Amino acid sequence: LALKQPRALCDPHPPRYLLDQLHTAAELTLVRLSPERRRAIWVEPKWIGCAPEKISPQVRERLEVYRAIALRDAALMHSLAAGILDKQKVEGYAWARFLLMTAMLGAHASGQGAEARRLWKSHGTALYPDGLIPPEVVYVASWKG
């Protein structure tokens, strides 16, 4: 409901709860929707209600990652997500963990298994300090592709 407010994501400093809602919406829809619906929501997101240059860099960055996933563009998924992880401190475990999985999946799917393993070695321990790693993350991190 928060995202249904007109221009909710157009604020130059969006509140944390909106970023969390955006991420939840992405997680729920990117794997379940048809290509046409993914295109309407994540590739050509007219629902946002403002021009890309009016969107905060933080939201724009997320939308670019979600767009790459919606397009199933493995190389772009890897480059965007790995670039964010490698170049800046990522705020919030949920977003950082999502980026790590996106980067590793993109690397594997584009034939860069060694790069996926590098990403895990560089970021995995820091993002899972308690050692409680979900099975799907273990699978992707251990993939010998």
Coordinates of N, CA and C in Angstrom, one line a residue:
L1 N 0.8 -1.2 0.0 CA 0.0 0.0 0.0 C 0.9 1.3 0.0
A2 N 2.0 1.2 0.7 CA 2.9 2.4 0.7 C 3.3 2.8 -0.7
L3 N 3.6 1.8 -1.5 CA 4.1 2.0 -2.9 C 3.0 2.5 -3.8
K4 N 1.7 2.3 -3.4 CA 0.6 2.8 -4.3 C 0.4 4.3 -4.1
Q5 N 1.0 4.9 -3.2 CA 0.8 6.4 -3.0 C 1.5 7.0 -4.3
P6 N 0.8 8.0 -4.9 CA 1.4 8.6 -6.1 C 2.8 9.2 -5.8
R7 N 3.7 8.8 -6.6 CA 5.1 9.3 -6.5 C 5.8 9.0 -5.2
A8 N 5.4 7.9 -4.6 CA 6.0 7.5 -3.3 C 7.5 7.4 -3.3
L9 N 8.1 7.0 -4.5 CA 9.5 6.8 -4.6 C 10.2 7.9 -5.2
C10 N 9.6 9.1 -5.4 CA 10.2 10.2 -6.0 C 10.9 11.2 -5.0
D11 N 10.8 10.9 -3.8 CA 11.4 11.7 -2.8 C 12.9 11.6 -2.9
P12 N 13.7 12.6 -2.8 CA 15.2 12.5 -2.9 C 15.8 11.7 -1.8
H13 N 15.1 11.6 -0.7 CA 15.5 10.8 0.5 C 14.4 9.9 1.0
P14 N 14.1 8.8 0.3 CA 13.0 8.0 0.6 C 13.2 7.3 2.0
P15 N 12.1 7.2 2.7 CA 12.2 6.6 4.1 C 12.6 5.1 3.9
R16 N 13.2 4.6 4.9 CA 13.7 3.2 4.9 C 12.5 2.2 4.6
Y17 N 11.4 2.5 5.2 CA 10.2 1.6 5.1 C 9.8 1.4 3.6
L18 N 10.0 2.5 2.8 CA 9.6 2.4 1.4 C 10.6 1.6 0.6
L19 N 11.9 1.7 1.0 CA 12.9 0.8 0.3 C 12.6 -0.6 0.7
D20 N 12.2 -0.9 1.9 CA 11.9 -2.2 2.3 C 10.7 -2.8 1.6
Q21 N 9.7 -1.9 1.4 CA 8.5 -2.3 0.7 C 8.8 -2.6 -0.8
L22 N 9.6 -1.7 -1.4 CA 10.0 -1.9 -2.8 C 10.7 -3.3 -2.9
H23 N 11.6 -3.6 -2.0 CA 12.4 -4.8 -2.0 C 11.4 -6.0 -1.9
T24 N 10.5 -5.9 -0.9 CA 9.5 -7.0 -0.7 C 8.7 -7.2 -2.0
A25 N 8.3 -6.2 -2.6 CA 7.5 -6.3 -3.9 C 8.4 -6.9 -5.0
A26 N 9.6 -6.6 -5.0 CA 10.5 -7.2 -6.1 C 10.7 -8.7 -5.8
E27 N 10.9 -9.0 -4.6 CA 11.1 -10.4 -4.2 C 9.9 -11.3 -4.5
L28 N 8.7 -10.7 -4.3 CA 7.5 -11.4 -4.5 C 7.1 -11.5 -6.0
T29 N 7.5 -10.6 -6.8 CA 7.1 -10.6 -8.2 C 8.1 -11.0 -9.2
L30 N 9.4 -10.8 -9.0 CA 10.4 -11.1 -10.0 C 10.4 -12.6 -10.4
V31 N 10.1 -13.4 -9.5 CA 10.2 -14.9 -9.8 C 8.8 -15.4 -10.2
R32 N 7.7 -14.7 -10.0 CA 6.4 -15.3 -10.2 C 5.6 -14.7 -11.4
L33 N 6.0 -13.6 -11.9 CA 5.2 -12.9 -13.0 C 5.7 -13.4 -14.4
S34 N 4.7 -13.3 -15.3 CA 5.1 -13.5 -16.7 C 6.0 -12.4 -17.2
P35 N 6.7 -12.7 -18.3 CA 7.6 -11.7 -18.9 C 6.9 -10.4 -19.2
E36 N 5.7 -10.4 -19.6 CA 5.0 -9.2 -19.9 C 4.7 -8.3 -18.7
R37 N 4.3 -9.0 -17.6 CA 4.0 -8.3 -16.3 C 5.3 -7.8 -15.7
R38 N 6.4 -8.6 -15.8 CA 7.7 -8.2 -15.3 C 8.1 -6.9 -16.0
R39 N 7.9 -6.9 -17.3 CA 8.3 -5.7 -18.1 C 7.5 -4.5 -17.7
A40 N 6.3 -4.6 -17.5 CA 5.4 -3.5 -17.1 C 5.8 -2.9 -15.7
I41 N 6.2 -3.8 -14.8 CA 6.5 -3.4 -13.4 C 8.0 -3.0 -13.2
W42 N 8.9 -3.8 -13.8 CA 10.3 -3.6 -13.5 C 11.2 -3.1 -14.6
V43 N 10.8 -3.3 -15.9 CA 11.6 -2.9 -17.0 C 11.2 -1.5 -17.4
E44 N 9.9 -1.2 -17.5 CA 9.3 0.1 -17.8 C 8.4 0.5 -16.7
P45 N 9.0 0.9 -15.6 CA 8.1 1.2 -14.4 C 7.5 2.5 -14.4
K46 N 6.5 2.7 -15.2 CA 5.7 4.0 -15.3 C 4.9 4.2 -14.0
W47 N 4.7 3.2 -13.3 CA 3.9 3.3 -12.0 C 4.6 4.2 -11.0
I48 N 5.9 4.4 -11.1 CA 6.6 5.2 -10.2 C 6.1 6.7 -10.2
G49 N 5.9 7.2 -11.4 CA 5.3 8.5 -11.5 C 6.2 9.7 -11.6
C50 N 7.5 9.4 -11.8 CA 8.4 10.5 -12.0 C 9.6 10.1 -12.9
A51 N 10.2 11.1 -13.5 CA 11.3 10.8 -14.4 C 12.5 10.2 -13.7
P52 N 13.3 9.3 -14.4 CA 14.4 8.7 -13.7 C 15.4 9.6 -13.0
E53 N 15.6 10.8 -13.5 CA 16.5 11.7 -12.9 C 15.9 12.3 -11.6
K54 N 14.7 12.2 -11.4 CA 14.0 12.7 -10.2 C 14.1 11.6 -9.0
I55 N 14.4 10.4 -9.4 CA 14.4 9.3 -8.4 C 15.8 9.4 -7.7
S56 N 15.8 9.1 -6.4 CA 17.0 9.1 -5.6 C 18.0 8.1 -6.2
P57 N 19.3 8.3 -6.1 CA 20.3 7.3 -6.5 C 20.1 6.0 -5.9
Q58 N 19.7 6.0 -4.6 CA 19.4 4.7 -3.9 C 18.3 3.9 -4.5
V59 N 17.2 4.6 -4.9 CA 16.1 3.9 -5.5 C 16.4 3.5 -6.9
R60 N 17.1 4.4 -7.6 CA 17.5 4.1 -9.0 C 18.4 2.9 -9.1
E61 N 19.3 2.8 -8.2 CA 20.2 1.6 -8.1 C 19.4 0.3 -8.0
R62 N 18.5 0.3 -7.1 CA 17.7 -0.9 -6.9 C 16.9 -1.2 -8.1
L63 N 16.3 -0.2 -8.7 CA 15.5 -0.4 -9.9 C 16.3 -1.0 -11.0
E64 N 17.5 -0.6 -11.1 CA 18.4 -1.1 -12.2 C 18.7 -2.6 -11.9
V65 N 18.9 -3.0 -10.7 CA 19.1 -4.4 -10.4 C 17.8 -5.2 -10.7
Y66 N 16.7 -4.7 -10.2 CA 15.4 -5.4 -10.4 C 15.2 -5.5 -11.9
R67 N 15.5 -4.5 -12.7 CA 15.3 -4.5 -14.2 C 16.1 -5.6 -14.8
A68 N 17.4 -5.7 -14.4 CA 18.3 -6.7 -14.9 C 17.7 -8.1 -14.6
I69 N 17.2 -8.3 -13.4 CA 16.6 -9.6 -13.1 C 15.3 -9.9 -13.9
A70 N 14.5 -8.9 -14.0 CA 13.3 -9.0 -14.8 C 13.6 -9.4 -16.3
L71 N 14.7 -8.8 -16.8 CA 15.1 -9.1 -18.2 C 15.8 -10.5 -18.3
R72 N 16.1 -11.1 -17.1 CA 16.9 -12.3 -17.1 C 18.2 -12.1 -17.8
D73 N 18.8 -11.0 -17.6 CA 20.1 -10.6 -18.2 C 21.2 -10.9 -17.2
A74 N 21.8 -12.1 -17.3 CA 22.7 -12.6 -16.3 C 24.0 -11.8 -16.2
A75 N 24.5 -11.3 -17.3 CA 25.7 -10.5 -17.3 C 25.5 -9.2 -16.6
L76 N 24.3 -8.6 -16.9 CA 23.9 -7.3 -16.2 C 23.6 -7.5 -14.8
M77 N 23.0 -8.6 -14.4 CA 22.7 -8.9 -13.0 C 24.0 -9.0 -12.2
H78 N 25.0 -9.7 -12.8 CA 26.3 -9.8 -12.2 C 27.0 -8.5 -12.1
S79 N 27.1 -7.7 -13.2 CA 27.9 -6.5 -13.1 C 27.3 -5.5 -12.2
L80 N 26.0 -5.3 -12.2 CA 25.3 -4.3 -11.3 C 25.5 -4.7 -9.9
A81 N 25.1 -5.9 -9.5 CA 25.1 -6.3 -8.1 C 26.5 -6.4 -7.6
A82 N 27.4 -7.0 -8.3 CA 28.8 -7.1 -7.9 C 29.4 -5.7 -7.8
G83 N 29.1 -4.8 -8.7 CA 29.6 -3.5 -8.6 C 29.2 -2.7 -7.3
I84 N 27.9 -2.9 -7.0 CA 27.4 -2.3 -5.7 C 28.2 -2.9 -4.5
L85 N 28.2 -4.2 -4.5 CA 28.9 -4.9 -3.3 C 30.3 -4.6 -3.2
D86 N 31.0 -4.5 -4.3 CA 32.5 -4.3 -4.3 C 32.9 -2.8 -4.1
K87 N 32.0 -1.9 -4.4 CA 32.4 -0.5 -4.3 C 31.8 0.3 -3.2
Q88 N 30.9 -0.2 -2.4 CA 30.3 0.6 -1.4 C 29.8 -0.3 -0.2
K89 N 29.7 0.3 0.9 CA 29.1 -0.4 2.1 C 27.6 -0.4 1.8
V90 N 27.0 -1.6 1.8 CA 25.6 -1.8 1.5 C 24.9 -1.7 2.9
E91 N 23.8 -0.9 2.9 CA 23.0 -0.8 4.1 C 22.0 -1.8 4.2
G92 N 22.0 -2.6 5.2 CA 20.9 -3.6 5.4 C 21.3 -5.0 4.9
Y93 N 21.2 -6.0 5.8 CA 21.5 -7.4 5.4 C 20.6 -7.9 4.3
A94 N 19.3 -7.6 4.3 CA 18.4 -8.1 3.3 C 18.8 -7.7 1.9
W95 N 19.1 -6.4 1.7 CA 19.5 -5.9 0.4 C 20.9 -6.4 0.0
A96 N 21.8 -6.4 1.0 CA 23.2 -6.9 0.7 C 23.2 -8.4 0.3
R97 N 22.4 -9.2 1.0 CA 22.3 -10.6 0.7 C 21.6 -10.9 -0.6
F98 N 20.6 -10.1 -0.9 CA 20.0 -10.1 -2.2 C 21.0 -9.8 -3.3
L99 N 21.8 -8.8 -3.1 CA 22.8 -8.4 -4.1 C 23.8 -9.5 -4.3
L100 N 24.2 -10.2 -3.2 CA 25.2 -11.2 -3.3 C 24.6 -12.4 -4.1
M101 N 23.4 -12.8 -3.9 CA 22.8 -13.9 -4.6 C 22.6 -13.5 -6.1
T102 N 22.2 -12.3 -6.3 CA 22.0 -11.8 -7.7 C 23.3 -11.8 -8.5
A103 N 24.4 -11.3 -7.8 CA 25.7 -11.3 -8.4 C 26.2 -12.7 -8.7
M104 N 26.1 -13.6 -7.7 CA 26.6 -15.0 -7.9 C 25.8 -15.7 -9.0
L105 N 24.5 -15.6 -9.0 CA 23.7 -16.2 -10.0 C 24.0 -15.7 -11.4
G106 N 24.1 -14.4 -11.5 CA 24.5 -13.8 -12.8 C 25.8 -14.2 -13.3
A107 N 26.8 -14.3 -12.3 CA 28.1 -14.8 -12.7 C 28.1 -16.3 -13.2
H108 N 27.4 -17.1 -12.4 CA 27.3 -18.5 -12.8 C 26.6 -18.6 -14.2
A109 N 25.5 -17.9 -14.4 CA 24.7 -18.0 -15.6 C 25.4 -17.5 -16.8
S110 N 26.4 -16.6 -16.6 CA 27.1 -16.1 -17.7 C 28.5 -16.8 -17.8
G111 N 28.6 -17.9 -17.2 CA 29.9 -18.7 -17.3 C 31.1 -18.3 -16.6
Q112 N 30.8 -17.6 -15.4 CA 31.9 -17.0 -14.6 C 31.9 -17.6 -13.2
G113 N 32.1 -19.0 -13.2 CA 32.0 -19.7 -11.9 C 33.1 -19.2 -10.9
A114 N 34.3 -18.9 -11.4 CA 35.4 -18.4 -10.5 C 35.0 -17.0 -9.9
E115 N 34.3 -16.2 -10.7 CA 33.9 -14.9 -10.2 C 32.8 -15.1 -9.1
A116 N 31.9 -16.0 -9.3 CA 30.9 -16.3 -8.3 C 31.5 -16.7 -7.0
R117 N 32.5 -17.6 -7.1 CA 33.2 -18.0 -5.9 C 34.0 -16.9 -5.2
R118 N 34.6 -16.0 -6.0 CA 35.2 -14.8 -5.5 C 34.3 -13.9 -4.7
L119 N 33.1 -13.7 -5.3 CA 32.1 -12.9 -4.6 C 31.7 -13.5 -3.2
W120 N 31.6 -14.9 -3.2 CA 31.2 -15.5 -2.0 C 32.3 -15.3 -0.9
K121 N 33.6 -15.6 -1.4 CA 34.7 -15.4 -0.5 C 34.8 -14.0 0.0
S122 N 34.6 -13.0 -0.8 CA 34.7 -11.6 -0.5 C 33.6 -11.1 0.5
H123 N 32.4 -11.6 0.3 CA 31.2 -11.0 1.0 C 30.4 -12.0 1.8
G124 N 30.5 -13.3 1.6 CA 29.7 -14.3 2.3 C 29.8 -14.3 3.8
T125 N 31.0 -14.3 4.3 CA 31.2 -14.4 5.7 C 30.7 -13.1 6.4
A126 N 30.9 -12.0 5.8 CA 30.4 -10.7 6.4 C 28.9 -10.7 6.4
L127 N 28.3 -11.2 5.4 CA 26.8 -11.2 5.3 C 26.1 -12.3 6.1
Y128 N 26.8 -13.3 6.5 CA 26.2 -14.4 7.2 C 27.2 -14.7 8.4
P129 N 27.3 -13.7 9.3 CA 28.3 -13.8 10.4 C 27.9 -14.9 11.4
D130 N 26.7 -15.2 11.5 CA 26.2 -16.3 12.4 C 26.4 -17.7 11.9
G131 N 26.8 -17.8 10.6 CA 27.0 -19.1 10.0 C 25.7 -19.8 9.6
L132 N 24.6 -19.1 9.8 CA 23.3 -19.7 9.4 C 23.0 -19.3 8.0
I133 N 23.4 -20.1 7.1 CA 23.3 -19.8 5.6 C 22.1 -20.7 5.1
P134 N 21.1 -20.0 4.4 CA 20.0 -20.8 3.9 C 20.5 -21.7 2.8
P135 N 19.8 -22.9 2.6 CA 20.2 -23.9 1.7 C 20.4 -23.4 0.3
E136 N 19.5 -22.5 -0.2 CA 19.7 -22.0 -1.6 C 20.9 -21.2 -1.7
V137 N 21.4 -20.5 -0.7 CA 22.6 -19.7 -0.8 C 23.8 -20.7 -0.8
V138 N 23.7 -21.7 0.0 CA 24.8 -22.7 0.1 C 24.9 -23.4 -1.3
Y139 N 23.8 -23.7 -1.9 CA 23.8 -24.3 -3.3 C 24.5 -23.4 -4.3
V140 N 24.1 -22.1 -4.3 CA 24.7 -21.2 -5.3 C 26.2 -21.0 -5.0
A141 N 26.5 -20.8 -3.8 CA 27.9 -20.6 -3.4 C 28.8 -21.8 -3.7
S142 N 28.2 -23.0 -3.7 CA 29.0 -24.2 -3.9 C 28.9 -24.7 -5.3
W143 N 28.1 -24.1 -6.1 CA 28.0 -24.5 -7.5 C 29.3 -24.5 -8.2
K144 N 29.6 -25.6 -8.9 CA 30.9 -25.7 -9.6 C 30.8 -25.5 -11.1
G145 N 30.0 -24.5 -11.5 CA 29.8 -24.3 -12.9 C 30.9 -23.5 -13.6

